[in-house]
Amino acid sequence: MELPGETRPCPRGHLLDLPWEDILVPHILCHLPLRQLLSLQRVSKPFQTLIQLYLANMRCFDSSQVGPHLPKAAFCNLLKDNEVLQHLALQNCSDWLTDKELLPVIGQNHHLQEIQLSSCLQLSRHALVAISLSCPNMRCLSLAHCEWVDSLSLRSLADHCKGLESLDLTACRQLKDEAICYLVQKCSRLKSLSLAVNANVGDTAVEEIAKCCRELEHLDLTGCLRVKNESIRVLAEYCAKLRSLKVKHCHKVAESSLSILRGRGVELDVELPLQRALVLLQDGVGFAPFINLQI
């Protein structure tokens, strides 16, 4: 019998009593670091089932959230049931990631829009072909330092992923002007493109980029030794939306062509010749000389 003034204790609820698919997965678990979620699997069988449900419905997977050394078996187990990934970042899996581990994930996730594979050196051209065939909605792709990227696999990407907006081909040294020209003719929506550290890229590719990619905002040509002034002038003429251009170590590109872009406020990674001289002088003598820059 309850006496006046007494309160009946409320029954204590459990986290797992909340609706899993409507509340826990989309509104609570998504705010926890992946590393902590994986630890929760050890709490109990119900928690293990819940985390597996979360992993199967995860839209974004970044291997760096698990730790610096994600084991191969753990990677395969984490994504084996997922078919709804949109973002996949695997930069720190380069020590062991091969086609055998990547292709099943790519093959069952047709909604992928962003993939980061920088420095994944043990993949092959088949990985890029698989991406192009399975991921028609691809928007952002990083293949920096993936020297296995060749002209044939890049053609496949261009043919099937025409909505690409950002592509990093830094140090993909097999690629030449012809492959880049084919790419930009098909992928004219590109806003960001890196061809850095590729001595095979020259004026032909840059001019085709300028004429095809009118939405281009960022272009990295660092170390493209064959690029000269003429293609930079064409870039300035056609790419009105260009916001940044990197041409450091492009020894055949001079201020005569860069000044056009500089005057439009485009961010460049090389200083004006006079400014560069003043910096060198300051480094040498320890102070900045008094020079009338308006003379």
XYZ file of C-alpha atoms in Angstrom:
295
model
C 0.000 0.000 0.000
C 1.395 3.378 -0.997
C 1.401 5.920 1.841
C 0.639 9.614 1.231
C 3.742 11.554 0.225
C 5.604 8.464 -0.962
C 6.685 8.135 -4.583
C 6.891 4.866 -6.369
C 10.370 4.303 -7.900
C 10.366 4.469 -11.699
C 11.626 1.381 -13.461
C 15.088 1.995 -14.903
C 15.241 1.786 -18.678
C 18.095 0.298 -20.655
C 19.813 1.876 -23.630
C 18.990 -1.140 -25.740
C 15.292 -0.658 -25.032
C 15.274 2.301 -27.426
C 14.312 1.542 -31.050
C 17.506 0.430 -32.751
C 16.951 1.397 -36.382
C 14.938 4.559 -35.668
C 16.844 5.997 -32.691
C 20.082 4.253 -31.691
C 21.686 3.758 -35.104
C 20.850 7.068 -36.862
C 20.794 9.451 -33.865
C 23.097 8.125 -31.131
C 25.724 5.690 -32.401
C 26.599 7.952 -35.331
C 28.062 10.467 -32.846
C 30.466 7.964 -31.244
C 33.988 7.328 -32.583
C 34.216 4.098 -34.524
C 36.906 2.833 -32.191
C 34.550 3.094 -29.202
C 31.740 1.407 -31.105
C 33.943 -1.574 -31.812
C 34.780 -1.801 -28.109
C 31.059 -1.908 -27.286
C 30.786 -5.206 -29.143
C 32.551 -6.889 -26.227
C 29.957 -5.776 -23.663
C 27.291 -8.361 -24.482
C 25.653 -10.301 -27.274
C 22.889 -7.681 -27.741
C 25.507 -4.924 -28.019
C 27.404 -6.993 -30.580
C 24.234 -7.384 -32.646
C 23.515 -3.653 -32.371
C 26.999 -2.657 -33.558
C 26.786 -5.077 -36.470
C 23.516 -3.427 -37.456
C 25.227 -0.033 -37.268
C 28.154 -1.180 -39.400
C 25.783 -2.552 -42.027
C 24.057 0.838 -42.262
C 27.148 3.045 -41.992
C 27.425 5.703 -44.720
C 31.018 6.750 -44.024
C 34.045 4.598 -43.198
C 37.402 6.186 -42.391
C 40.048 3.652 -41.425
C 41.985 6.285 -39.450
C 39.139 6.372 -36.895
C 39.910 2.804 -35.930
C 43.594 3.480 -35.295
C 46.906 3.710 -37.115
C 47.059 -0.019 -37.822
C 43.744 -1.514 -38.913
C 44.195 -5.297 -39.328
C 43.226 -6.769 -42.682
C 40.798 -9.277 -41.142
C 39.092 -6.528 -39.133
C 38.572 -4.418 -42.245
C 36.972 -7.270 -44.149
C 34.727 -8.124 -41.202
C 33.630 -4.529 -40.571
C 32.328 -3.938 -44.093
C 31.183 -7.398 -45.135
C 27.450 -6.582 -44.752
C 27.497 -2.935 -45.794
C 25.869 -1.958 -49.086
C 25.124 1.719 -48.412
C 28.568 3.333 -48.099
C 28.936 6.806 -49.585
C 32.403 7.781 -48.304
C 35.371 5.417 -48.001
C 38.798 6.538 -46.754
C 41.589 3.951 -46.653
C 44.793 5.984 -46.664
C 46.358 4.169 -43.720
C 45.681 0.679 -45.097
C 48.475 0.896 -47.651
C 50.624 -1.752 -45.952
C 48.215 -4.579 -46.769
C 45.337 -3.358 -48.955
C 45.151 -5.261 -52.245
C 42.459 -5.866 -54.857
C 41.381 -8.959 -52.914
C 40.236 -6.872 -49.934
C 38.987 -3.784 -51.789
C 37.055 -5.188 -54.750
C 34.308 -6.940 -52.714
C 33.614 -3.689 -50.838
C 33.488 -1.692 -54.082
C 31.343 -4.302 -55.806
C 28.551 -4.199 -53.226
C 28.497 -0.412 -52.636
C 27.058 1.321 -55.676
C 26.286 4.579 -53.832
C 29.906 5.532 -53.169
C 30.579 9.204 -53.868
C 34.003 9.693 -52.313
C 36.979 7.329 -52.098
C 40.425 8.086 -50.645
C 43.138 5.639 -51.719
C 46.233 7.830 -51.398
C 49.469 5.794 -51.299
C 47.676 2.432 -51.528
C 50.515 1.048 -53.599
C 49.554 -2.636 -53.618
C 46.353 -2.178 -55.613
C 46.229 -2.606 -59.385
C 44.492 -1.016 -62.339
C 41.622 -3.457 -61.722
C 40.711 -1.470 -58.601
C 40.114 1.693 -60.646
C 38.150 -0.222 -63.276
C 35.975 -1.710 -60.515
C 35.358 1.749 -59.066
C 34.350 3.114 -62.466
C 31.936 0.251 -63.145
C 30.370 0.044 -59.675
C 30.275 3.691 -58.585
C 28.567 5.869 -61.232
C 27.873 8.588 -58.633
C 31.553 9.139 -57.813
C 32.290 12.796 -57.014
C 35.643 12.834 -55.244
C 38.505 10.382 -55.806
C 42.049 10.513 -54.464
C 44.636 8.304 -56.159
C 47.736 10.237 -55.116
C 50.969 8.228 -55.418
C 49.117 5.274 -56.939
C 51.504 4.552 -59.778
C 49.402 1.583 -60.889
C 46.910 4.027 -62.440
C 47.378 3.789 -66.213
C 45.706 5.302 -69.257
C 43.302 2.386 -69.790
C 41.953 2.412 -66.227
C 41.681 6.215 -66.324
C 39.670 5.954 -69.551
C 37.275 3.583 -67.813
C 36.855 6.110 -64.998
C 36.189 8.896 -67.505
C 33.629 6.837 -69.412
C 31.566 5.841 -66.378
C 32.037 8.597 -63.758
C 31.294 11.760 -65.702
C 30.082 13.586 -62.594
C 33.561 13.718 -61.029
C 34.238 17.028 -59.303
C 37.549 16.359 -57.547
C 40.380 14.073 -58.685
C 43.867 13.725 -57.232
C 46.353 12.103 -59.615
C 49.502 13.314 -57.853
C 52.522 11.219 -58.853
C 50.514 8.920 -61.132
C 53.519 8.855 -63.414
C 52.174 6.504 -66.076
C 49.730 9.150 -67.259
C 50.551 11.319 -70.257
C 48.824 14.179 -72.048
C 46.609 11.895 -74.139
C 45.057 10.215 -71.081
C 44.460 13.542 -69.328
C 42.843 15.007 -72.437
C 40.450 12.058 -72.685
C 39.602 12.412 -68.987
C 38.686 16.101 -69.093
C 36.698 15.746 -72.314
C 34.433 13.283 -70.503
C 34.556 14.801 -66.985
C 33.917 18.458 -67.713
C 32.442 19.131 -64.242
C 35.826 18.901 -62.520
C 36.385 21.643 -59.964
C 39.623 20.363 -58.434
C 42.381 18.453 -60.231
C 45.920 17.553 -59.204
C 48.481 16.383 -61.737
C 51.436 17.238 -59.503
C 54.779 15.443 -59.730
C 54.218 14.178 -63.263
C 56.930 15.111 -65.732
C 54.904 13.609 -68.599
C 52.157 16.242 -68.356
C 52.619 19.252 -70.616
C 50.898 22.104 -72.415
C 48.603 19.863 -74.461
C 46.911 18.515 -71.343
C 46.697 21.891 -69.594
C 45.136 23.578 -72.617
C 42.555 20.806 -72.926
C 41.777 21.134 -69.221
C 41.222 24.851 -69.704
C 38.879 24.421 -72.661
C 36.838 21.532 -71.229
C 36.617 22.290 -67.503
C 35.063 25.743 -67.246
C 34.030 25.065 -63.606
C 37.644 24.434 -62.524
C 38.574 26.130 -59.243
C 41.801 24.411 -58.144
C 44.621 23.029 -60.308
C 47.891 21.573 -59.032
C 50.696 21.342 -61.591
C 53.573 21.233 -59.105
C 56.638 19.701 -60.730
C 55.071 19.355 -64.197
C 58.306 20.301 -65.954
C 56.872 20.365 -69.487
C 54.229 22.981 -68.730
C 55.061 26.379 -70.254
C 53.689 29.913 -70.385
C 51.361 29.434 -73.334
C 49.119 26.880 -71.620
C 48.934 29.053 -68.489
C 47.654 31.913 -70.650
C 45.004 29.605 -72.126
C 44.054 28.573 -68.586
C 43.613 32.218 -67.645
C 41.487 32.828 -70.730
C 39.032 29.957 -70.300
C 38.852 29.240 -66.543
C 37.139 32.289 -65.108
C 36.310 30.476 -61.846
C 39.903 29.448 -61.077
C 40.760 30.233 -57.438
C 44.144 28.586 -56.945
C 46.984 27.349 -59.146
C 50.139 25.543 -58.059
C 53.089 25.743 -60.454
C 56.074 25.504 -58.129
C 59.037 23.815 -59.834
C 57.466 24.421 -63.265
C 60.634 26.135 -64.477
C 59.219 27.104 -67.865
C 56.332 29.058 -66.336
C 57.214 32.734 -65.865
C 55.593 35.771 -64.308
C 54.563 37.013 -67.752
C 51.767 34.432 -67.812
C 51.116 34.225 -64.064
C 50.541 37.974 -63.767
C 47.217 37.636 -65.595
C 45.942 35.230 -62.944
C 47.575 37.165 -60.137
C 45.729 40.274 -61.244
C 42.428 38.388 -60.939
C 43.195 37.393 -57.366
C 43.984 33.749 -58.104
C 46.033 32.219 -55.294
C 49.460 31.176 -56.602
C 52.164 29.197 -54.840
C 55.027 31.212 -56.328
C 55.942 34.719 -55.221
C 56.558 37.718 -57.376
C 60.195 37.814 -58.550
C 61.007 40.970 -56.566
C 59.386 39.591 -53.432
C 61.346 36.386 -53.828
C 64.596 38.326 -54.121
C 63.821 40.351 -51.013
C 63.097 37.193 -49.020
C 66.416 35.670 -50.093
C 68.272 38.854 -49.203
C 66.563 39.029 -45.822
C 67.492 35.410 -45.108
C 71.100 36.147 -46.054
C 71.738 39.341 -44.119
C 69.150 39.035 -41.386
C 67.090 42.139 -42.102
C 64.845 43.530 -44.825
C 66.446 46.352 -46.841
C 64.653 49.646 -47.266
C 63.612 49.693 -50.901
C 61.094 51.930 -52.560
C 58.842 49.323 -54.196
C 56.991 51.993 -56.178
C 59.991 53.038 -58.260
